[in-house]
CSV table of C-alpha atoms in Angstrom, one decimal:
chain,number,residue,atom,x,y,z
V,1,MET,CA,-35.0,-11.7,0.5
V,2,GLU,CA,-36.5,-8.3,1.4
V,3,HIS,CA,-35.1,-8.9,4.8
V,4,THR,CA,-31.6,-9.5,3.4
V,5,VAL,CA,-31.6,-6.4,1.2
V,6,LYS,CA,-32.6,-4.3,4.2
V,7,ALA,CA,-29.9,-5.8,6.4
V,8,PHE,CA,-27.3,-5.1,3.7
V,9,GLU,CA,-28.4,-1.5,3.3
V,10,GLU,CA,-28.2,-1.0,7.1
V,11,ASP,CA,-24.7,-2.5,7.0
V,12,ILE,CA,-23.6,-0.3,4.1
V,13,THR,CA,-25.0,2.8,5.7
V,14,ARG,CA,-23.1,2.0,8.8
V,15,LEU,CA,-19.9,1.4,6.8
V,16,ARG,CA,-20.3,4.8,5.1
V,17,GLY,CA,-20.9,6.4,8.4
V,18,LEU,CA,-17.7,5.0,9.8
V,19,ILE,CA,-15.7,6.2,6.7
V,20,ALA,CA,-17.3,9.7,7.1
V,21,GLU,CA,-16.4,9.8,10.8
V,22,MET,CA,-12.9,8.7,10.1
V,23,GLY,CA,-12.5,11.2,7.3
V,24,GLY,CA,-14.0,14.0,9.4
V,25,LEU,CA,-11.5,13.3,12.2
V,26,ALA,CA,-8.6,13.2,9.7
V,27,GLU,CA,-9.6,16.5,8.1
V,28,LEU,CA,-9.9,18.1,11.6
V,29,SER,CA,-6.5,16.8,12.6
V,30,VAL,CA,-4.9,18.3,9.5
V,31,GLN,CA,-6.4,21.7,10.3
V,32,GLU,CA,-5.7,21.5,14.0
V,33,ALA,CA,-2.1,20.3,13.6
V,34,LEU,CA,-1.4,23.3,11.4
V,35,ASP,CA,-3.1,25.7,13.8
V,36,ALA,CA,-1.0,24.2,16.6
V,37,LEU,CA,2.1,24.5,14.6
V,38,VAL,CA,1.5,28.1,13.6
V,39,ASN,CA,0.5,29.2,17.1
V,40,GLY,CA,2.9,27.0,19.1
V,41,ASP,CA,-0.1,25.5,20.8
V,42,GLU,CA,1.2,22.3,22.4
V,43,ASP,CA,-2.1,21.4,24.0
V,44,LEU,CA,-3.8,21.4,20.6
V,45,ALA,CA,-0.9,19.4,19.2
V,46,GLN,CA,-1.3,16.8,21.9
V,47,LYS,CA,-5.0,16.5,21.1
V,48,VAL,CA,-4.2,15.7,17.5
V,49,ILE,CA,-1.6,13.1,18.6
V,50,VAL,CA,-4.1,11.4,20.8
V,51,ARG,CA,-6.9,11.5,18.2
V,52,ASP,CA,-4.8,9.4,15.8
V,53,LYS,CA,-5.5,6.4,18.0
V,54,GLU,CA,-9.2,7.0,17.5
V,55,ILE,CA,-8.7,7.1,13.7
V,56,ASP,CA,-6.7,3.8,13.9
V,57,ALA,CA,-9.5,2.2,15.9
V,58,LEU,CA,-12.1,3.4,13.3
V,59,GLU,CA,-10.0,1.8,10.5
V,60,MET,CA,-10.2,-1.5,12.3
V,61,GLU,CA,-13.9,-1.1,12.8
V,62,VAL,CA,-14.3,-0.5,9.0
V,63,ASP,CA,-12.2,-3.6,8.3
V,64,ARG,CA,-14.3,-5.7,10.7
V,65,LEU,CA,-17.6,-4.5,9.3
V,66,ALA,CA,-16.5,-4.9,5.7
V,67,VAL,CA,-15.5,-8.5,6.3
V,68,ARG,CA,-18.8,-9.1,8.0
V,69,ILE,CA,-20.7,-7.7,5.0
V,70,ILE,CA,-18.8,-9.8,2.5
V,71,ALA,CA,-19.2,-13.0,4.6
V,72,LEU,CA,-22.8,-12.6,5.6
V,73,ARG,CA,-24.4,-10.6,2.8
V,74,ALA,CA,-22.4,-11.9,-0.2
V,75,PRO,CA,-22.8,-8.6,-2.1
V,76,MET,CA,-22.4,-8.6,-5.9
V,77,ALA,CA,-21.1,-6.2,-8.5
V,78,ASP,CA,-21.6,-2.5,-7.5
V,79,ASP,CA,-22.3,-3.3,-3.9
V,80,LEU,CA,-19.2,-5.5,-3.6
V,81,ARG,CA,-17.1,-2.8,-5.3
V,82,GLU,CA,-18.3,-0.3,-2.7
V,83,VAL,CA,-17.3,-2.6,0.2
V,84,ILE,CA,-13.8,-3.2,-1.3
V,85,ALA,CA,-13.4,0.6,-1.8
V,86,ALA,CA,-14.3,1.2,1.8
V,87,LEU,CA,-11.6,-1.1,3.0
V,88,LYS,CA,-9.0,0.6,0.8
V,89,ILE,CA,-10.2,4.1,1.5
V,90,ALA,CA,-9.9,3.4,5.3
V,91,GLY,CA,-6.3,2.4,4.8
V,92,VAL,CA,-5.5,5.7,3.1
V,93,VAL,CA,-7.4,7.9,5.4
V,94,GLU,CA,-5.6,6.3,8.3
V,95,ARG,CA,-2.4,7.4,6.8
V,96,ILE,CA,-3.7,11.0,6.4
V,97,GLY,CA,-4.2,10.9,10.1
V,98,ASP,CA,-0.5,9.8,10.5
V,99,TYR,CA,0.6,12.9,8.5
V,100,ALA,CA,-1.4,15.2,10.8
V,101,LYS,CA,0.2,13.5,13.8
V,102,ASN,CA,3.7,14.0,12.3
V,103,ILE,CA,2.9,17.7,11.8
V,104,ALA,CA,1.6,18.1,15.4
V,105,LYS,CA,4.8,16.5,16.8
V,106,ARG,CA,6.8,19.3,15.3
V,107,THR,CA,4.9,22.1,17.2
V,108,GLY,CA,7.5,22.4,19.9
V,109,LYS,CA,10.4,22.4,17.5
V,110,ILE,CA,9.9,25.7,15.7
V,111,GLU,CA,11.6,28.8,17.1
V,112,GLY,CA,11.1,32.4,16.1
V,113,ARG,CA,7.7,31.8,14.7
V,114,ARG,CA,7.1,35.4,13.6
V,115,LYS,CA,10.2,35.5,11.4
V,116,PHE,CA,9.1,32.8,9.0
V,117,GLU,CA,7.2,33.8,5.9
V,118,PRO,CA,6.6,30.1,5.0
V,119,LEU,CA,4.7,29.8,8.3
V,120,ALA,CA,2.1,31.9,6.6
V,121,LEU,CA,2.1,29.9,3.4
V,122,ILE,CA,1.9,26.5,5.1
V,123,PRO,CA,-1.6,27.0,6.6
V,124,ALA,CA,-2.9,28.2,3.2
V,125,MET,CA,-1.5,25.0,1.6
V,126,GLY,CA,-3.0,23.0,4.5
V,127,GLU,CA,-6.4,24.5,3.9
V,128,VAL,CA,-6.4,23.3,0.3
V,129,ALA,CA,-5.3,19.8,1.4
V,130,ALA,CA,-7.8,19.6,4.2
V,131,GLU,CA,-10.5,20.8,1.8
V,132,MET,CA,-9.5,18.0,-0.6
V,133,VAL,CA,-9.9,15.5,2.3
V,134,HIS,CA,-13.3,17.0,3.1
V,135,ASP,CA,-14.6,17.1,-0.5
V,136,VAL,CA,-13.4,13.6,-1.3
V,137,LEU,CA,-15.5,12.3,1.6
V,138,THR,CA,-18.5,14.3,0.3
V,139,ALA,CA,-17.8,12.7,-3.1
V,140,TYR,CA,-17.7,9.2,-1.4
V,141,ALA,CA,-21.0,9.8,0.5
V,142,ALA,CA,-22.7,11.1,-2.6
V,143,ARG,CA,-21.1,8.6,-5.0
V,144,ASP,CA,-20.1,11.7,-7.0
V,145,PRO,CA,-17.4,10.9,-9.6
V,146,GLN,CA,-17.4,14.5,-10.9
V,147,LEU,CA,-16.4,15.9,-7.4
V,148,ALA,CA,-13.8,13.1,-7.1
V,149,ARG,CA,-12.2,14.4,-10.3
V,150,GLU,CA,-12.3,18.0,-9.1
V,151,VAL,CA,-10.4,16.8,-6.0
V,152,ILE,CA,-7.8,15.1,-8.2
V,153,ALA,CA,-7.3,18.3,-10.2
V,154,ARG,CA,-6.8,20.3,-7.0
V,155,ASP,CA,-3.7,18.3,-6.1
V,156,ALA,CA,-1.8,20.5,-8.6
V,157,THR,CA,-2.5,23.5,-6.3
V,158,VAL,CA,-1.0,21.8,-3.3
V,159,ASP,CA,2.0,20.8,-5.3
V,160,ALA,CA,2.5,24.4,-6.5
V,161,PHE,CA,2.3,25.6,-2.8
V,162,TYR,CA,4.8,23.0,-1.9
V,163,ASP,CA,7.3,24.2,-4.6
V,164,SER,CA,6.9,27.8,-3.5
V,165,ILE,CA,7.4,27.0,0.2
V,166,PHE,CA,10.4,24.8,-0.5
V,167,ARG,CA,12.1,27.6,-2.5
V,168,ASN,CA,11.2,30.1,0.1
V,169,LEU,CA,12.6,27.9,2.9
V,170,VAL,CA,15.9,27.2,1.1
V,171,THR,CA,16.3,31.0,0.5
V,172,HIS,CA,15.5,31.6,4.1
V,173,MET,CA,18.1,29.0,5.2
V,174,VAL,CA,20.8,30.6,3.1
V,175,GLU,CA,20.1,34.1,4.4
V,176,ASN,CA,19.5,33.1,8.1
V,177,PRO,CA,21.8,30.1,8.9
V,178,ALA,CA,20.9,30.4,12.6
V,179,THR,CA,17.3,29.3,11.8
V,180,ILE,CA,18.2,26.2,9.7
V,181,GLY,CA,16.8,23.9,12.3
V,182,SER,CA,13.4,25.4,12.4
V,183,ALA,CA,13.3,25.8,8.6
V,184,ALA,CA,14.1,22.1,8.2
V,185,GLN,CA,11.2,21.3,10.5
V,186,LEU,CA,8.9,23.4,8.3
V,187,LEU,CA,10.2,21.6,5.2
V,188,PHE,CA,9.1,18.3,6.7
V,189,VAL,CA,5.7,19.8,7.6
V,190,ALA,CA,5.3,21.0,4.0
V,191,ARG,CA,6.1,17.6,2.7
V,192,ASN,CA,3.6,16.0,5.1
V,193,VAL,CA,0.9,18.4,3.8
V,194,GLU,CA,1.8,17.5,0.2
V,195,ARG,CA,1.4,13.9,1.0
V,196,VAL,CA,-2.1,14.6,2.5
V,197,GLY,CA,-3.0,16.0,-0.9
V,198,ASP,CA,-1.5,13.0,-2.7
V,199,HIS,CA,-3.4,10.6,-0.5
V,200,ALA,CA,-6.7,12.5,-0.9
V,201,THR,CA,-6.1,12.1,-4.6
V,202,ASN,CA,-5.6,8.4,-4.0
V,203,VAL,CA,-9.0,8.2,-2.2
V,204,ALA,CA,-10.6,10.2,-5.0
V,205,GLU,CA,-9.5,7.6,-7.5
V,206,MET,CA,-11.0,4.9,-5.3
V,207,VAL,CA,-14.3,6.8,-4.9
V,208,HIS,CA,-14.4,7.3,-8.7
V,209,PHE,CA,-13.9,3.6,-9.1
V,210,ALA,CA,-16.5,2.6,-6.5
V,211,ALA,CA,-19.0,4.9,-8.2
V,212,THR,CA,-18.4,4.1,-11.8
V,213,GLY,CA,-16.3,0.9,-12.1
V,214,THR,CA,-13.6,2.8,-13.9
V,215,TYR,CA,-10.7,4.9,-12.9
V,216,PRO,CA,-10.8,8.6,-13.8
V,217,PRO,CA,-9.4,9.2,-17.3
V,218,ASP,CA,-7.1,11.9,-16.0
V,219,ARG,CA,-5.7,9.9,-13.2
V,220,GLU,CA,-2.2,9.9,-14.7
V,221,GLU,CA,-2.3,13.6,-15.4
V,222,GLN,CA,-2.5,14.6,-11.7
V,223,ASN,CA,1.1,15.6,-11.6
V,224,PRO,CA,1.4,17.6,-14.8
M,1,MET,CA,-12.1,-29.8,8.0
M,2,GLU,CA,-8.7,-30.9,6.7
M,3,HIS,CA,-10.0,-30.3,3.2
M,4,THR,CA,-11.1,-26.7,4.1
M,5,VAL,CA,-7.7,-25.9,5.6
M,6,LYS,CA,-5.9,-27.1,2.5
M,7,ALA,CA,-8.3,-25.1,0.2
M,8,PHE,CA,-7.6,-22.0,2.3
M,9,GLU,CA,-3.9,-22.5,2.1
M,10,GLU,CA,-4.0,-22.9,-1.6
M,11,ASP,CA,-6.1,-19.7,-1.9
M,12,ILE,CA,-3.7,-17.7,0.3
M,13,THR,CA,-0.7,-19.0,-1.6
M,14,ARG,CA,-2.3,-17.9,-4.8
M,15,LEU,CA,-3.1,-14.5,-3.2
M,16,ARG,CA,0.5,-14.0,-2.1
M,17,GLY,CA,1.6,-15.0,-5.6
M,18,LEU,CA,-0.6,-12.3,-7.2
M,19,ILE,CA,0.8,-9.7,-4.8
M,20,ALA,CA,4.3,-10.8,-5.5
M,21,GLU,CA,3.7,-10.6,-9.3
M,22,MET,CA,2.1,-7.2,-9.0
M,23,GLY,CA,4.9,-5.9,-6.9
M,24,GLY,CA,7.5,-7.4,-9.2
M,25,LEU,CA,6.0,-5.6,-12.2
M,26,ALA,CA,5.7,-2.3,-10.2
M,27,GLU,CA,9.4,-2.5,-9.2
M,28,LEU,CA,10.4,-3.3,-12.8
M,29,SER,CA,8.3,-0.4,-14.1
M,30,VAL,CA,10.0,2.1,-11.7
M,31,GLN,CA,13.4,0.9,-12.8
M,32,GLU,CA,12.6,0.9,-16.5
M,33,ALA,CA,10.8,4.2,-16.4
M,34,LEU,CA,13.9,5.8,-15.0
M,35,ASP,CA,16.2,4.0,-17.6
M,36,ALA,CA,13.9,5.2,-20.4
M,37,LEU,CA,14.0,8.8,-19.0
M,38,VAL,CA,17.8,8.9,-18.6
M,39,ASN,CA,18.4,7.4,-22.1
M,40,GLY,CA,15.5,9.0,-23.9
M,41,ASP,CA,14.3,5.5,-24.8
M,42,GLU,CA,10.7,6.0,-26.0
M,43,ASP,CA,10.2,2.3,-26.8
M,44,LEU,CA,11.0,1.3,-23.2
M,45,ALA,CA,8.8,4.2,-21.9
M,46,GLN,CA,5.9,2.8,-24.0
M,47,LYS,CA,6.5,-0.6,-22.5
M,48,VAL,CA,6.1,0.8,-19.0
M,49,ILE,CA,2.9,2.6,-19.9
M,50,VAL,CA,1.4,-0.5,-21.4
M,51,ARG,CA,2.4,-2.6,-18.4
M,52,ASP,CA,0.4,-0.4,-16.1
M,53,LYS,CA,-2.8,-2.0,-17.4
M,54,GLU,CA,-1.4,-5.4,-16.4
M,55,ILE,CA,-0.8,-4.1,-12.9
M,56,ASP,CA,-4.4,-2.7,-12.7
M,57,ALA,CA,-5.8,-6.1,-13.9
M,58,LEU,CA,-3.8,-7.9,-11.2
M,59,GLU,CA,-5.2,-5.6,-8.6
M,60,MET,CA,-8.7,-6.6,-9.6
M,61,GLU,CA,-7.7,-10.2,-9.5
M,62,VAL,CA,-6.4,-9.7,-5.9
M,63,ASP,CA,-9.7,-8.1,-5.0
M,64,ARG,CA,-11.7,-10.9,-6.5
M,65,LEU,CA,-9.7,-13.6,-4.9
M,66,ALA,CA,-9.7,-11.9,-1.5
M,67,VAL,CA,-13.5,-11.6,-1.6
M,68,ARG,CA,-13.8,-15.3,-2.5
M,69,ILE,CA,-11.6,-16.3,0.4
M,70,ILE,CA,-13.5,-14.2,2.9
M,71,ALA,CA,-16.9,-15.5,1.5
M,72,LEU,CA,-16.0,-19.1,1.1
M,73,ARG,CA,-13.4,-19.9,3.7
M,74,ALA,CA,-14.4,-17.5,6.5
M,75,PRO,CA,-10.9,-17.0,7.8
M,76,MET,CA,-10.3,-15.9,11.4
M,77,ALA,CA,-7.8,-13.8,13.2
M,78,ASP,CA,-4.3,-13.9,11.6
M,79,ASP,CA,-5.6,-15.4,8.4
M,80,LEU,CA,-8.3,-12.7,8.0
M,81,ARG,CA,-5.7,-10.0,8.8
M,82,GLU,CA,-3.6,-11.3,6.0
M,83,VAL,CA,-6.4,-11.2,3.5
M,84,ILE,CA,-7.4,-7.6,4.4
M,85,ALA,CA,-3.7,-6.6,4.2
M,86,ALA,CA,-3.5,-8.1,0.7
M,87,LEU,CA,-6.5,-6.0,-0.4
M,88,LYS,CA,-5.0,-2.8,0.9
M,89,ILE,CA,-1.4,-3.6,-0.3
M,90,ALA,CA,-2.8,-4.2,-3.8
M,91,GLY,CA,-4.4,-0.7,-3.8
M,92,VAL,CA,-1.1,0.9,-2.9
M,93,VAL,CA,1.1,-1.1,-5.3
M,94,GLU,CA,-1.3,-0.2,-8.1
M,95,ARG,CA,-0.5,3.4,-7.3
M,96,ILE,CA,3.2,2.8,-7.4
M,97,GLY,CA,2.6,1.5,-11.0
M,98,ASP,CA,0.9,4.8,-11.7
M,99,TYR,CA,4.0,6.8,-10.6
M,100,ALA,CA,6.2,4.7,-12.9
M,101,LYS,CA,3.8,5.4,-15.8
M,102,ASN,CA,3.8,9.1,-14.9
M,103,ILE,CA,7.6,9.1,-15.1
M,104,ALA,CA,7.7,7.1,-18.4
M,105,LYS,CA,5.4,9.7,-20.0
M,106,ARG,CA,8.0,12.4,-19.5
M,107,THR,CA,10.7,10.6,-21.5
M,108,GLY,CA,10.1,12.6,-24.6
M,109,LYS,CA,9.9,15.9,-22.8
M,110,ILE,CA,13.5,16.2,-21.6
M,111,GLU,CA,16.0,18.1,-23.8
M,112,GLY,CA,19.7,18.4,-23.5
M,113,ARG,CA,20.1,15.2,-21.4
M,114,ARG,CA,23.8,15.4,-21.0
M,115,LYS,CA,23.7,18.9,-19.3
M,116,PHE,CA,21.7,17.8,-16.3
M,117,GLU,CA,23.5,16.7,-13.2
M,118,PRO,CA,20.2,15.8,-11.5
M,119,LEU,CA,19.6,13.3,-14.3
M,120,ALA,CA,22.5,11.3,-12.7
M,121,LEU,CA,21.0,11.7,-9.2
M,122,ILE,CA,17.5,10.7,-10.1
M,123,PRO,CA,18.4,7.0,-11.1
M,124,ALA,CA,20.3,6.7,-7.8
M,125,MET,CA,17.2,7.9,-5.9
M,126,GLY,CA,15.1,5.6,-8.0
M,127,GLU,CA,17.3,2.7,-7.2
M,128,VAL,CA,16.7,3.1,-3.5
M,129,ALA,CA,12.9,3.5,-4.0
M,130,ALA,CA,12.8,0.4,-6.3
M,131,GLU,CA,14.7,-1.5,-3.7
M,132,MET,CA,12.2,-0.5,-1.1
M,133,VAL,CA,9.4,-1.9,-3.3
M,134,HIS,CA,11.4,-5.1,-3.8
M,135,ASP,CA,12.2,-5.5,-0.1
M,136,VAL,CA,8.8,-4.7,1.2
M,137,LEU,CA,7.4,-7.5,-1.0
M,138,THR,CA,10.1,-9.9,0.3
M,139,ALA,CA,9.0,-8.8,3.8
M,140,TYR,CA,5.4,-9.6,2.8
M,141,ALA,CA,6.2,-13.0,1.4
M,142,ALA,CA,8.3,-13.9,4.4
M,143,ARG,CA,6.0,-12.2,6.9
M,144,ASP,CA,9.1,-10.4,8.2
M,145,PRO,CA,8.2,-7.4,10.3
M,146,GLN,CA,11.9,-6.6,10.9
M,147,LEU,CA,12.6,-6.2,7.1
M,148,ALA,CA,9.4,-4.1,6.9
M,149,ARG,CA,10.8,-1.7,9.5
M,150,GLU,CA,14.1,-1.5,7.6
M,151,VAL,CA,12.1,-0.4,4.5
M,152,ILE,CA,10.4,2.3,6.5
M,153,ALA,CA,13.8,3.6,7.8
M,154,ARG,CA,15.1,3.8,4.2
M,155,ASP,CA,12.4,6.3,3.2
M,156,ALA,CA,14.6,9.0,4.8
M,157,THR,CA,17.3,8.3,2.2
M,158,VAL,CA,14.8,8.8,-0.6
M,159,ASP,CA,13.7,12.1,1.0
M,160,ALA,CA,17.3,13.3,1.3
M,161,PHE,CA,17.9,12.5,-2.4
M,162,TYR,CA,14.7,14.4,-3.2
M,163,ASP,CA,15.8,17.5,-1.2
M,164,SER,CA,19.2,17.4,-2.9
M,165,ILE,CA,17.8,17.1,-6.4
M,166,PHE,CA,15.2,19.8,-5.8
M,167,ARG,CA,17.9,22.3,-4.7
M,168,ASN,CA,20.1,21.2,-7.6
M,169,LEU,CA,17.3,21.8,-10.1
M,170,VAL,CA,16.4,25.1,-8.7
M,171,THR,CA,20.0,26.3,-9.0
M,172,HIS,CA,20.1,24.9,-12.5
M,173,MET,CA,17.0,26.8,-13.5
M,174,VAL,CA,18.4,30.0,-12.1
M,175,GLU,CA,21.7,29.6,-14.0
M,176,ASN,CA,20.2,28.2,-17.2
M,177,PRO,CA,16.8,29.8,-17.8
M,178,ALA,CA,16.6,28.2,-21.3
M,179,THR,CA,16.3,24.7,-19.7
M,180,ILE,CA,13.5,25.6,-17.2
M,181,GLY,CA,11.0,23.4,-19.1
M,182,SER,CA,13.2,20.2,-18.9
M,183,ALA,CA,14.2,21.0,-15.3
M,184,ALA,CA,10.5,21.3,-14.3
M,185,GLN,CA,9.9,17.9,-15.9
M,186,LEU,CA,12.7,16.4,-13.8
M,187,LEU,CA,11.2,18.0,-10.7
M,188,PHE,CA,7.9,16.1,-11.3
M,189,VAL,CA,9.9,12.9,-11.9
M,190,ALA,CA,11.8,13.4,-8.6
M,191,ARG,CA,8.5,13.9,-6.8
M,192,ASN,CA,7.0,10.8,-8.3
M,193,VAL,CA,10.0,8.8,-7.1
M,194,GLU,CA,9.6,10.3,-3.7
M,195,ARG,CA,6.0,9.1,-3.7
M,196,VAL,CA,7.1,5.6,-4.6
M,197,GLY,CA,9.2,5.6,-1.5
M,198,ASP,CA,6.3,6.9,0.6
M,199,HIS,CA,3.9,4.3,-0.8
M,200,ALA,CA,6.5,1.5,-0.2
M,201,THR,CA,6.6,2.8,3.4
M,202,ASN,CA,2.8,2.5,3.5
M,203,VAL,CA,2.9,-1.1,2.3
M,204,ALA,CA,5.6,-1.8,4.9
M,205,GLU,CA,3.3,-0.7,7.7
M,206,MET,CA,0.6,-2.9,6.3
M,207,VAL,CA,3.0,-5.9,6.1
M,208,HIS,CA,4.1,-5.2,9.7
M,209,PHE,CA,0.4,-5.1,10.7
M,210,ALA,CA,-0.4,-8.3,8.8
M,211,ALA,CA,2.5,-10.1,10.4
M,212,THR,CA,2.2,-8.9,14.0
M,213,GLY,CA,-1.2,-7.4,14.5
M,214,THR,CA,0.5,-4.1,15.5
M,215,TYR,CA,1.8,-1.2,13.6
M,216,PRO,CA,5.6,-0.5,13.7
M,217,PRO,CA,6.5,1.6,16.8
M,218,ASP,CA,8.5,3.9,14.6
M,219,ARG,CA,5.8,4.5,12.0
M,220,GLU,CA,5.4,8.2,12.9
M,221,GLU,CA,9.2,8.7,12.8
M,222,GLN,CA,9.5,8.0,9.1
M,223,ASN,CA,9.9,11.6,8.2
M,224,PRO,CA,12.4,12.8,10.8
């Protein structure tokens, strides 16, 4: 029995490590995708695009390990809840990686970088979103439902940035019709960043559930 | 062995049934939340809010059954992929239910319903999003990767509606400062509908993966 408990703990530690690794890569990709976009750095953008395959591969590894744990260790209650949460979290983090890749792909499509005020706002928005991804993984590792709730609350900041950038871009389009193409690209970027924040919120709810068995009381208040 | 295969098929049929039920409720909730919002129907809104608990309970039932299948039937390859997909899909559908609930909660907060042009656009947007939810569940039930890809492509329509509604609301706010409160509520509603479309897309990718073992080639093109 001792042996089984130890084997389970080794497995779960490995599972947490994989999620942490996946999340770390997703966070880095969000940051680098925005750096690449702002600076027109196509090499960095390419790095982000390639890294997405690594994130996808990690998701499959999480899936495989989680299945192994359920099948071989037959975890109960809290332990089982954590394994299920890992499976679902991996699915959402994988998607955050997709958003970073989507952003990176737009690097070559922005013209006249210095003219765009929103290009200064987007990295600030991205910083908040990337920080949400970072903190939600810390919350996962520490089983910290309080930090998970703080992440959920921060989604309102990302949404406020998004509204501001959207209005700014629309005004910019009206005043500079020649730059509509680039402005539209930035609109899609802002939307992708907003979705990163939304998905980090989704993970935060799962972390809260894994840690406490209940969803955060304020989960429906996230979009005030 | 025959017996085991039959037991597995019964389990998987039940799992599919639960996902279909969950998705059907989520789709209905999206539609009814928007009906309630448009008509100021607080009773209908309350129905949507209460139904969310049912959706949450179904997610837990999916989780329990999926774990049972993995532990008792030890499925391999395609079958295992389907069980994992069910777990992840349930997590995303649960969140679609949350968005419907968020929308329903705003029913009492909109004033001067007849003055808002966007109030006519939002149900049209919601119809596309609810249809995406409907079709992605059909795709899941039929293991139809082609239909899953069609759902992914339709997310662009939801996004276009959202952009149009956003611009419309901003203009409305500028011209009618007295209605800014209600317009802001509608902005959050439009954002929730957009997220329904995004999450339906997420489910579509999982359905594609469950059916084929690969993600759709156009997954990163969903936000053009």
